[in-house]
mmCIF file of N, CA, C and O in Angstrom:
data_model
loop_
_atom_site.group_PDB
_atom_site.id
_atom_site.type_symbol
_atom_site.label_atom_id
_atom_site.label_comp_id
_atom_site.label_asym_id
_atom_site.label_seq_id
_atom_site.Cartn_x
_atom_site.Cartn_y
_atom_site.Cartn_z
ATOM 1 N N MET A 4 61.068 118.568 80.002
ATOM 2 C CA MET A 4 59.638 118.675 80.232
ATOM 3 C C MET A 4 59.328 119.166 81.647
ATOM 4 O O MET A 4 58.239 118.984 82.124
ATOM 5 N N VAL A 5 60.275 119.771 82.287
ATOM 6 C CA VAL A 5 60.058 120.267 83.638
ATOM 7 C C VAL A 5 59.152 121.482 83.565
ATOM 8 O O VAL A 5 59.350 122.370 82.740
ATOM 9 N N ASN A 6 58.157 121.512 84.407
ATOM 10 C CA ASN A 6 57.263 122.644 84.523
ATOM 11 C C ASN A 6 58.099 123.894 84.806
ATOM 12 O O ASN A 6 58.903 123.925 85.728
ATOM 13 N N HIS A 7 57.920 124.940 84.000
ATOM 14 C CA HIS A 7 58.749 126.143 84.138
ATOM 15 C C HIS A 7 58.521 126.875 85.455
ATOM 16 O O HIS A 7 59.445 127.490 85.982
ATOM 17 N N ILE A 8 57.321 126.823 85.990
ATOM 18 C CA ILE A 8 57.051 127.440 87.293
ATOM 19 C C ILE A 8 57.807 126.679 88.378
ATOM 20 O O ILE A 8 58.458 127.284 89.229
ATOM 21 N N LEU A 9 57.761 125.359 88.333
ATOM 22 C CA LEU A 9 58.504 124.537 89.292
ATOM 23 C C LEU A 9 60.000 124.787 89.155
ATOM 24 O O LEU A 9 60.706 124.950 90.153
ATOM 25 N N GLU A 10 60.484 124.844 87.932
ATOM 26 C CA GLU A 10 61.904 125.086 87.686
ATOM 27 C C GLU A 10 62.331 126.427 88.287
ATOM 28 O O GLU A 10 63.385 126.527 88.924
ATOM 29 N N LYS A 11 61.503 127.445 88.109
ATOM 30 C CA LYS A 11 61.811 128.778 88.656
ATOM 31 C C LYS A 11 61.810 128.736 90.185
ATOM 32 O O LYS A 11 62.714 129.293 90.820
ATOM 33 N N GLU A 12 60.838 128.079 90.777
ATOM 34 C CA GLU A 12 60.767 127.973 92.243
ATOM 35 C C GLU A 12 61.981 127.237 92.804
ATOM 36 O O GLU A 12 62.577 127.665 93.788
ATOM 37 N N LEU A 13 62.341 126.126 92.169
ATOM 38 C CA LEU A 13 63.508 125.369 92.624
ATOM 39 C C LEU A 13 64.786 126.191 92.487
ATOM 40 O O LEU A 13 65.657 126.150 93.353
ATOM 41 N N SER A 14 64.877 126.967 91.422
ATOM 42 C CA SER A 14 66.034 127.842 91.234
ATOM 43 C C SER A 14 66.106 128.900 92.331
ATOM 44 O O SER A 14 67.184 129.188 92.867
ATOM 45 N N GLU A 15 64.974 129.470 92.686
ATOM 46 C CA GLU A 15 64.928 130.472 93.759
ATOM 47 C C GLU A 15 65.301 129.856 95.109
ATOM 48 O O GLU A 15 66.021 130.480 95.899
ATOM 49 N N ILE A 16 64.834 128.661 95.369
ATOM 50 C CA ILE A 16 65.182 127.959 96.612
ATOM 51 C C ILE A 16 66.689 127.735 96.670
ATOM 52 O O ILE A 16 67.333 127.978 97.688
ATOM 53 N N ARG A 17 67.275 127.276 95.561
ATOM 54 C CA ARG A 17 68.714 127.029 95.531
ATOM 55 C C ARG A 17 69.499 128.334 95.711
ATOM 56 O O ARG A 17 70.506 128.362 96.408
ATOM 57 N N LYS A 18 69.041 129.425 95.125
ATOM 58 C CA LYS A 18 69.708 130.718 95.293
ATOM 59 C C LYS A 18 69.712 131.139 96.764
ATOM 60 O O LYS A 18 70.730 131.611 97.268
ATOM 61 N N ARG A 19 68.567 130.988 97.435
ATOM 62 C CA ARG A 19 68.503 131.347 98.858
ATOM 63 C C ARG A 19 69.440 130.474 99.664
ATOM 64 O O ARG A 19 70.131 130.932 100.570
ATOM 65 N N CYS A 20 69.477 129.211 99.333
ATOM 66 C CA CYS A 20 70.336 128.270 100.044
ATOM 67 C C CYS A 20 71.806 128.619 99.833
ATOM 68 O O CYS A 20 72.589 128.639 100.784
ATOM 69 N N ASN A 21 72.175 128.906 98.611
ATOM 70 C CA ASN A 21 73.563 129.248 98.307
ATOM 71 C C ASN A 21 73.983 130.568 98.931
ATOM 72 O O ASN A 21 75.167 130.781 99.198
ATOM 73 N N ALA A 22 73.034 131.468 99.159
ATOM 74 C CA ALA A 22 73.337 132.770 99.753
ATOM 75 C C ALA A 22 73.507 132.688 101.274
ATOM 76 O O ALA A 22 74.117 133.568 101.880
ATOM 77 N N ALA A 23 72.977 131.634 101.880
ATOM 78 C CA ALA A 23 73.082 131.470 103.336
ATOM 79 C C ALA A 23 74.522 131.132 103.723
ATOM 80 O O ALA A 23 75.318 130.703 102.895
ATOM 81 N N SER A 24 74.833 131.319 104.992
ATOM 82 C CA SER A 24 76.169 130.981 105.490
ATOM 83 C C SER A 24 76.483 129.525 105.195
ATOM 84 O O SER A 24 75.611 128.658 105.228
ATOM 85 N N GLN A 25 77.757 129.289 104.928
ATOM 86 C CA GLN A 25 78.227 127.942 104.588
ATOM 87 C C GLN A 25 77.942 126.970 105.731
ATOM 88 O O GLN A 25 78.014 127.323 106.896
ATOM 89 N N GLY A 26 77.626 125.736 105.390
ATOM 90 C CA GLY A 26 77.378 124.704 106.380
ATOM 91 C C GLY A 26 78.639 123.949 106.726
ATOM 92 O O GLY A 26 79.716 124.306 106.250
ATOM 93 N N PRO A 27 78.543 122.939 107.508
ATOM 94 C CA PRO A 27 77.289 122.468 108.102
ATOM 95 C C PRO A 27 76.826 123.371 109.245
ATOM 96 O O PRO A 27 77.616 124.066 109.857
ATOM 97 N N TRP A 28 75.517 123.330 109.480
ATOM 98 C CA TRP A 28 74.947 124.004 110.631
ATOM 99 C C TRP A 28 74.596 122.918 111.641
ATOM 100 O O TRP A 28 74.104 121.856 111.280
ATOM 101 N N LYS A 29 74.840 123.182 112.915
ATOM 102 C CA LYS A 29 74.525 122.204 113.959
ATOM 103 C C LYS A 29 73.825 122.907 115.101
ATOM 104 O O LYS A 29 74.275 123.940 115.580
ATOM 105 N N SER A 30 72.722 122.328 115.531
ATOM 106 C CA SER A 30 71.929 122.868 116.627
ATOM 107 C C SER A 30 72.508 122.409 117.964
ATOM 108 O O SER A 30 72.816 121.231 118.141
ATOM 109 N N TYR A 31 72.670 123.350 118.873
ATOM 110 C CA TYR A 31 73.104 123.050 120.237
ATOM 111 C C TYR A 31 72.048 123.566 121.198
ATOM 112 O O TYR A 31 71.765 124.762 121.231
ATOM 113 N N ILE A 32 71.473 122.650 121.978
ATOM 114 C CA ILE A 32 70.433 122.970 122.944
ATOM 115 C C ILE A 32 71.009 122.780 124.347
ATOM 116 O O ILE A 32 71.570 121.720 124.645
ATOM 117 N N GLU A 33 70.843 123.812 125.183
ATOM 118 C CA GLU A 33 71.329 123.730 126.563
ATOM 119 C C GLU A 33 70.659 122.555 127.276
ATOM 120 O O GLU A 33 69.476 122.292 127.098
ATOM 121 N N ASP A 34 71.425 121.841 128.065
ATOM 122 C CA ASP A 34 71.015 120.649 128.822
ATOM 123 C C ASP A 34 70.787 119.419 127.947
ATOM 124 O O ASP A 34 70.513 118.351 128.447
ATOM 125 N N ARG A 35 70.893 119.568 126.645
ATOM 126 C CA ARG A 35 70.848 118.407 125.762
ATOM 127 C C ARG A 35 72.217 118.188 125.119
ATOM 128 O O ARG A 35 72.717 117.074 125.101
ATOM 129 N N ASP A 36 72.784 119.275 124.609
ATOM 130 C CA ASP A 36 74.050 119.180 123.876
ATOM 131 C C ASP A 36 75.222 119.829 124.602
ATOM 132 O O ASP A 36 76.364 119.610 124.236
ATOM 133 N N HIS A 37 74.937 120.665 125.574
ATOM 134 C CA HIS A 37 75.969 121.315 126.370
ATOM 135 C C HIS A 37 75.376 121.731 127.705
ATOM 136 O O HIS A 37 74.168 121.786 127.874
ATOM 137 N N GLU A 38 76.257 121.997 128.665
ATOM 138 C CA GLU A 38 75.828 122.217 130.054
ATOM 139 C C GLU A 38 75.292 123.608 130.355
ATOM 140 O O GLU A 38 74.355 123.767 131.104
ATOM 141 N N SER A 39 75.935 124.643 129.825
ATOM 142 C CA SER A 39 75.485 125.990 130.176
ATOM 143 C C SER A 39 75.619 126.916 128.987
ATOM 144 O O SER A 39 76.343 126.646 128.039
ATOM 145 N N GLY A 40 74.915 128.015 129.051
ATOM 146 C CA GLY A 40 74.901 128.965 127.949
ATOM 147 C C GLY A 40 73.545 128.950 127.278
ATOM 148 O O GLY A 40 72.583 128.391 127.796
ATOM 149 N N SER A 41 73.482 129.558 126.135
ATOM 150 C CA SER A 41 72.203 129.642 125.439
ATOM 151 C C SER A 41 72.106 128.582 124.349
ATOM 152 O O SER A 41 73.084 127.933 124.004
ATOM 153 N N ASN A 42 70.909 128.423 123.834
ATOM 154 C CA ASN A 42 70.708 127.578 122.659
ATOM 155 C C ASN A 42 71.239 128.340 121.453
ATOM 156 O O ASN A 42 71.072 129.563 121.360
ATOM 157 N N PHE A 43 71.882 127.644 120.542
ATOM 158 C CA PHE A 43 72.417 128.317 119.359
ATOM 159 C C PHE A 43 72.602 127.328 118.225
ATOM 160 O O PHE A 43 72.573 126.117 118.422
ATOM 161 N N ILE A 44 72.804 127.880 117.034
ATOM 162 C CA ILE A 44 73.150 127.086 115.862
ATOM 163 C C ILE A 44 74.588 127.440 115.508
ATOM 164 O O ILE A 44 74.909 128.610 115.285
ATOM 165 N N MET A 45 75.455 126.433 115.490
ATOM 166 C CA MET A 45 76.844 126.635 115.105
ATOM 167 C C MET A 45 76.928 126.599 113.586
ATOM 168 O O MET A 45 76.403 125.689 112.943
ATOM 169 N N ILE A 46 77.567 127.607 113.029
ATOM 170 C CA ILE A 46 77.673 127.760 111.581
ATOM 171 C C ILE A 46 79.060 127.343 111.120
ATOM 172 O O ILE A 46 80.060 127.884 111.580
ATOM 173 N N GLY A 47 79.125 126.387 110.206
ATOM 174 C CA GLY A 47 80.395 125.943 109.658
ATOM 175 C C GLY A 47 81.207 125.162 110.679
ATOM 176 O O GLY A 47 80.760 124.867 111.779
ATOM 177 N N ALA A 48 82.415 124.832 110.270
ATOM 178 C CA ALA A 48 83.313 124.067 111.139
ATOM 179 C C ALA A 48 84.754 124.403 110.786
ATOM 180 O O ALA A 48 85.047 124.815 109.665
ATOM 181 N N GLY A 49 85.644 124.205 111.757
ATOM 182 C CA GLY A 49 87.068 124.440 111.519
ATOM 183 C C GLY A 49 87.336 125.849 111.041
ATOM 184 O O GLY A 49 86.779 126.812 111.560
ATOM 185 N N LYS A 50 88.171 125.976 110.004
ATOM 186 C CA LYS A 50 88.518 127.310 109.501
ATOM 187 C C LYS A 50 87.359 127.986 108.770
ATOM 188 O O LYS A 50 87.409 129.174 108.491
ATOM 189 N N ASN A 51 86.287 127.230 108.482
ATOM 190 C CA ASN A 51 85.090 127.792 107.858
ATOM 191 C C ASN A 51 84.023 128.162 108.876
ATOM 192 O O ASN A 51 82.878 128.401 108.515
ATOM 193 N N ARG A 52 84.390 128.175 110.156
ATOM 194 C CA ARG A 52 83.441 128.474 111.222
ATOM 195 C C ARG A 52 83.031 129.927 111.149
ATOM 196 O O ARG A 52 83.861 130.829 111.056
ATOM 197 N N GLY A 53 81.729 130.156 111.191
ATOM 198 C CA GLY A 53 81.184 131.511 111.187
ATOM 199 C C GLY A 53 80.630 131.860 112.552
ATOM 200 O O GLY A 53 80.818 131.124 113.524
ATOM 201 N N ASP A 54 79.956 132.980 112.623
ATOM 202 C CA ASP A 54 79.319 133.392 113.866
ATOM 203 C C ASP A 54 78.132 132.479 114.161
ATOM 204 O O ASP A 54 77.401 132.071 113.251
ATOM 205 N N ASP A 55 77.953 132.180 115.441
ATOM 206 C CA ASP A 55 76.800 131.378 115.854
ATOM 207 C C ASP A 55 75.516 132.180 115.655
ATOM 208 O O ASP A 55 75.524 133.414 115.695
ATOM 209 N N ILE A 56 74.425 131.465 115.469
ATOM 210 C CA ILE A 56 73.105 132.085 115.400
ATOM 211 C C ILE A 56 72.384 131.756 116.703
ATOM 212 O O ILE A 56 72.256 130.582 117.061
ATOM 213 N N GLU A 57 71.944 132.785 117.398
ATOM 214 C CA GLU A 57 71.151 132.584 118.604
ATOM 215 C C GLU A 57 69.716 132.971 118.291
ATOM 216 O O GLU A 57 69.466 134.003 117.673
ATOM 217 N N ILE A 58 68.800 132.135 118.711
ATOM 218 C CA ILE A 58 67.389 132.316 118.389
ATOM 219 C C ILE A 58 66.590 132.443 119.677
ATOM 220 O O ILE A 58 66.725 131.609 120.571
ATOM 221 N N ILE A 59 65.770 133.451 119.747
ATOM 222 C CA ILE A 59 64.922 133.654 120.921
ATOM 223 C C ILE A 59 63.507 133.199 120.573
ATOM 224 O O ILE A 59 62.972 133.558 119.530
ATOM 225 N N GLY A 60 62.920 132.400 121.434
ATOM 226 C CA GLY A 60 61.528 132.006 121.276
ATOM 227 C C GLY A 60 61.278 130.743 120.493
ATOM 228 O O GLY A 60 60.142 130.298 120.381
ATOM 229 N N ALA A 61 62.313 130.143 119.953
ATOM 230 C CA ALA A 61 62.130 128.907 119.187
ATOM 231 C C ALA A 61 62.146 127.712 120.132
ATOM 232 O O ALA A 61 62.864 127.708 121.131
ATOM 233 N N THR A 62 61.363 126.711 119.802
ATOM 234 C CA THR A 62 61.450 125.456 120.540
ATOM 235 C C THR A 62 62.705 124.728 120.078
ATOM 236 O O THR A 62 63.299 125.067 119.039
ATOM 237 N N ALA A 63 63.111 123.721 120.818
ATOM 238 C CA ALA A 63 64.263 122.907 120.406
ATOM 239 C C ALA A 63 63.999 122.284 119.035
ATOM 240 O O ALA A 63 64.886 122.248 118.181
ATOM 241 N N ALA A 64 62.768 121.835 118.812
ATOM 242 C CA ALA A 64 62.417 121.236 117.525
ATOM 243 C C ALA A 64 62.502 122.264 116.399
ATOM 244 O O ALA A 64 62.971 121.943 115.295
ATOM 245 N N ASP A 65 62.065 123.504 116.659
ATOM 246 C CA ASP A 65 62.173 124.566 115.654
ATOM 247 C C ASP A 65 63.636 124.819 115.313
ATOM 248 O O ASP A 65 64.000 124.923 114.137
ATOM 249 N N GLN A 66 64.463 124.934 116.335
ATOM 250 C CA GLN A 66 65.889 125.215 116.116
ATOM 251 C C GLN A 66 66.563 124.064 115.376
ATOM 252 O O GLN A 66 67.353 124.288 114.460
ATOM 253 N N ASP A 67 66.258 122.831 115.763
ATOM 254 C CA ASP A 67 66.825 121.674 115.063
ATOM 255 C C ASP A 67 66.422 121.684 113.585
ATOM 256 O O ASP A 67 67.233 121.402 112.705
ATOM 257 N N PHE A 68 65.158 122.027 113.324
ATOM 258 C CA PHE A 68 64.667 122.094 111.944
ATOM 259 C C PHE A 68 65.450 123.131 111.142
ATOM 260 O O PHE A 68 65.918 122.858 110.034
ATOM 261 N N MET A 69 65.625 124.324 111.715
ATOM 262 C CA MET A 69 66.353 125.386 111.018
ATOM 263 C C MET A 69 67.792 124.978 110.730
ATOM 264 O O MET A 69 68.297 125.192 109.621
ATOM 265 N N ALA A 70 68.440 124.391 111.726
ATOM 266 C CA ALA A 70 69.837 123.985 111.542
ATOM 267 C C ALA A 70 69.947 122.893 110.491
ATOM 268 O O ALA A 70 70.823 122.942 109.616
ATOM 269 N N HIS A 71 69.073 121.912 110.536
ATOM 270 C CA HIS A 71 69.147 120.811 109.576
ATOM 271 C C HIS A 71 68.757 121.241 108.167
ATOM 272 O O HIS A 71 69.216 120.640 107.188
ATOM 273 N N ALA A 72 67.942 122.277 108.063
ATOM 274 C CA ALA A 72 67.523 122.747 106.736
ATOM 275 C C ALA A 72 68.719 123.120 105.876
ATOM 276 O O ALA A 72 68.692 122.934 104.655
ATOM 277 N N ARG A 73 69.800 123.609 106.497
ATOM 278 C CA ARG A 73 70.996 124.012 105.732
ATOM 279 C C ARG A 73 71.597 122.837 104.985
ATOM 280 O O ARG A 73 72.160 122.988 103.906
ATOM 281 N N GLN A 74 71.490 121.653 105.530
ATOM 282 C CA GLN A 74 71.987 120.452 104.866
ATOM 283 C C GLN A 74 70.874 119.747 104.098
ATOM 284 O O GLN A 74 71.094 119.201 103.018
ATOM 285 N N ASP A 75 69.669 119.735 104.658
ATOM 286 C CA ASP A 75 68.562 118.979 104.069
ATOM 287 C C ASP A 75 68.095 119.550 102.735
ATOM 288 O O ASP A 75 67.825 118.805 101.792
ATOM 289 N N ILE A 76 67.989 120.876 102.646
ATOM 290 C CA ILE A 76 67.454 121.476 101.428
ATOM 291 C C ILE A 76 68.359 121.225 100.220
ATOM 292 O O ILE A 76 67.863 120.799 99.171
ATOM 293 N N PRO A 77 69.673 121.440 100.311
ATOM 294 C CA PRO A 77 70.504 121.108 99.146
ATOM 295 C C PRO A 77 70.412 119.625 98.759
ATOM 296 O O PRO A 77 70.380 119.289 97.573
ATOM 297 N N PHE A 78 70.354 118.752 99.759
ATOM 298 C CA PHE A 78 70.214 117.322 99.492
ATOM 299 C C PHE A 78 68.925 117.054 98.715
ATOM 300 O O PHE A 78 68.923 116.336 97.698
ATOM 301 N N LEU A 79 67.822 117.619 99.171
ATOM 302 C CA LEU A 79 66.534 117.408 98.509
ATOM 303 C C LEU A 79 66.516 118.007 97.105
ATOM 304 O O LEU A 79 65.971 117.392 96.179
ATOM 305 N N LEU A 80 67.109 119.180 96.931
ATOM 306 C CA LEU A 80 67.186 119.776 95.596
ATOM 307 C C LEU A 80 67.974 118.887 94.638
ATOM 308 O O LEU A 80 67.571 118.700 93.482
ATOM 309 N N ASP A 81 69.071 118.343 95.105
ATOM 310 C CA ASP A 81 69.866 117.431 94.278
ATOM 311 C C ASP A 81 69.067 116.184 93.908
ATOM 312 O O ASP A 81 69.128 115.706 92.765
ATOM 313 N N GLU A 82 68.302 115.653 94.864
ATOM 314 C CA GLU A 82 67.479 114.468 94.587
ATOM 315 C C GLU A 82 66.382 114.788 93.577
ATOM 316 O O GLU A 82 66.096 113.969 92.691
ATOM 317 N N ILE A 83 65.796 115.966 93.677
ATOM 318 C CA ILE A 83 64.773 116.377 92.707
ATOM 319 C C ILE A 83 65.379 116.435 91.312
ATOM 320 O O ILE A 83 64.779 115.955 90.346
ATOM 321 N N GLU A 84 66.575 117.008 91.195
ATOM 322 C CA GLU A 84 67.238 117.079 89.891
ATOM 323 C C GLU A 84 67.498 115.682 89.325
ATOM 324 O O GLU A 84 67.296 115.445 88.128
ATOM 325 N N LYS A 85 67.955 114.763 90.167
ATOM 326 C CA LYS A 85 68.203 113.390 89.716
ATOM 327 C C LYS A 85 66.917 112.735 89.230
ATOM 328 O O LYS A 85 66.899 112.067 88.185
ATOM 329 N N LEU A 86 65.846 112.915 89.990
ATOM 330 C CA LEU A 86 64.564 112.313 89.605
ATOM 331 C C LEU A 86 64.021 112.940 88.330
ATOM 332 O O LEU A 86 63.469 112.233 87.481
ATOM 333 N N GLN A 87 64.169 114.260 88.188
ATOM 334 C CA GLN A 87 63.723 114.915 86.956
ATOM 335 C C GLN A 87 64.495 114.386 85.751
ATOM 336 O O GLN A 87 63.903 114.147 84.694
ATOM 337 N N ALA A 88 65.790 114.198 85.904
ATOM 338 C CA ALA A 88 66.604 113.658 84.806
ATOM 339 C C ALA A 88 66.169 112.233 84.477
ATOM 340 O O ALA A 88 66.092 111.856 83.298
ATOM 341 N N LEU A 89 65.892 111.437 85.495
ATOM 342 C CA LEU A 89 65.444 110.066 85.288
ATOM 343 C C LEU A 89 64.100 110.045 84.558
ATOM 344 O O LEU A 89 63.915 109.265 83.604
ATOM 345 N N ILE A 90 63.181 110.892 84.963
ATOM 346 C CA ILE A 90 61.872 110.971 84.311
ATOM 347 C C ILE A 90 62.048 111.385 82.856
ATOM 348 O O ILE A 90 61.406 110.811 81.950
ATOM 349 N N GLU A 91 62.914 112.344 82.616
ATOM 350 C CA GLU A 91 63.175 112.812 81.251
ATOM 351 C C GLU A 91 63.760 111.680 80.402
ATOM 352 O O GLU A 91 63.341 111.488 79.246
ATOM 353 N N ASP A 92 64.702 110.914 80.954
ATOM 354 C CA ASP A 92 65.295 109.785 80.231
ATOM 355 C C ASP A 92 64.244 108.737 79.903
ATOM 356 O O ASP A 92 64.211 108.202 78.785
ATOM 357 N N ILE A 93 63.395 108.416 80.854
ATOM 358 C CA ILE A 93 62.340 107.415 80.640
ATOM 359 C C ILE A 93 61.365 107.897 79.585
ATOM 360 O O ILE A 93 60.963 107.141 78.685
ATOM 361 N N THR A 94 60.996 109.177 79.663
ATOM 362 C CA THR A 94 60.058 109.750 78.687
ATOM 363 C C THR A 94 60.651 109.712 77.289
ATOM 364 O O THR A 94 59.958 109.366 76.326
ATOM 365 N N LYS A 95 61.932 110.065 77.158
ATOM 366 C CA LYS A 95 62.583 110.036 75.846
ATOM 367 C C LYS A 95 62.690 108.618 75.286
ATOM 368 O O LYS A 95 62.526 108.403 74.092
ATOM 369 N N SER A 96 62.959 107.653 76.159
ATOM 370 C CA SER A 96 63.126 106.273 75.690
ATOM 371 C C SER A 96 61.791 105.674 75.230
ATOM 372 O O SER A 96 61.790 104.746 74.438
ATOM 373 N N ARG A 97 60.690 106.217 75.716
ATOM 374 C CA ARG A 97 59.370 105.710 75.319
ATOM 375 C C ARG A 97 58.868 106.375 74.055
ATOM 376 O O ARG A 97 57.863 105.934 73.474
ATOM 377 N N SER A 98 59.523 107.448 73.628
ATOM 378 C CA SER A 98 59.076 108.178 72.425
ATOM 379 C C SER A 98 59.510 107.502 71.160
ATOM 380 O O SER A 98 60.429 106.810 71.036
#
């Protein structure tokens, strides 16, 4: 009983997320997380480490939001799927 427009939007969000560089992404802010250099987002870790993303003009809060979105959005999509399944189960059990 999932709204088809919502289902399509969630599918598009997941596609964009899956197309982005592999996580985790971590925000590094000069004078907060390291001593010198620029602010950047570190992409991946270990042998999955990708190129850093450097952002011009973003506040620290903006950069933190962007970096955390790589982990937060998949988590939220998974939670939405769990809740949709739960709602569907409850609806079926009441029928």
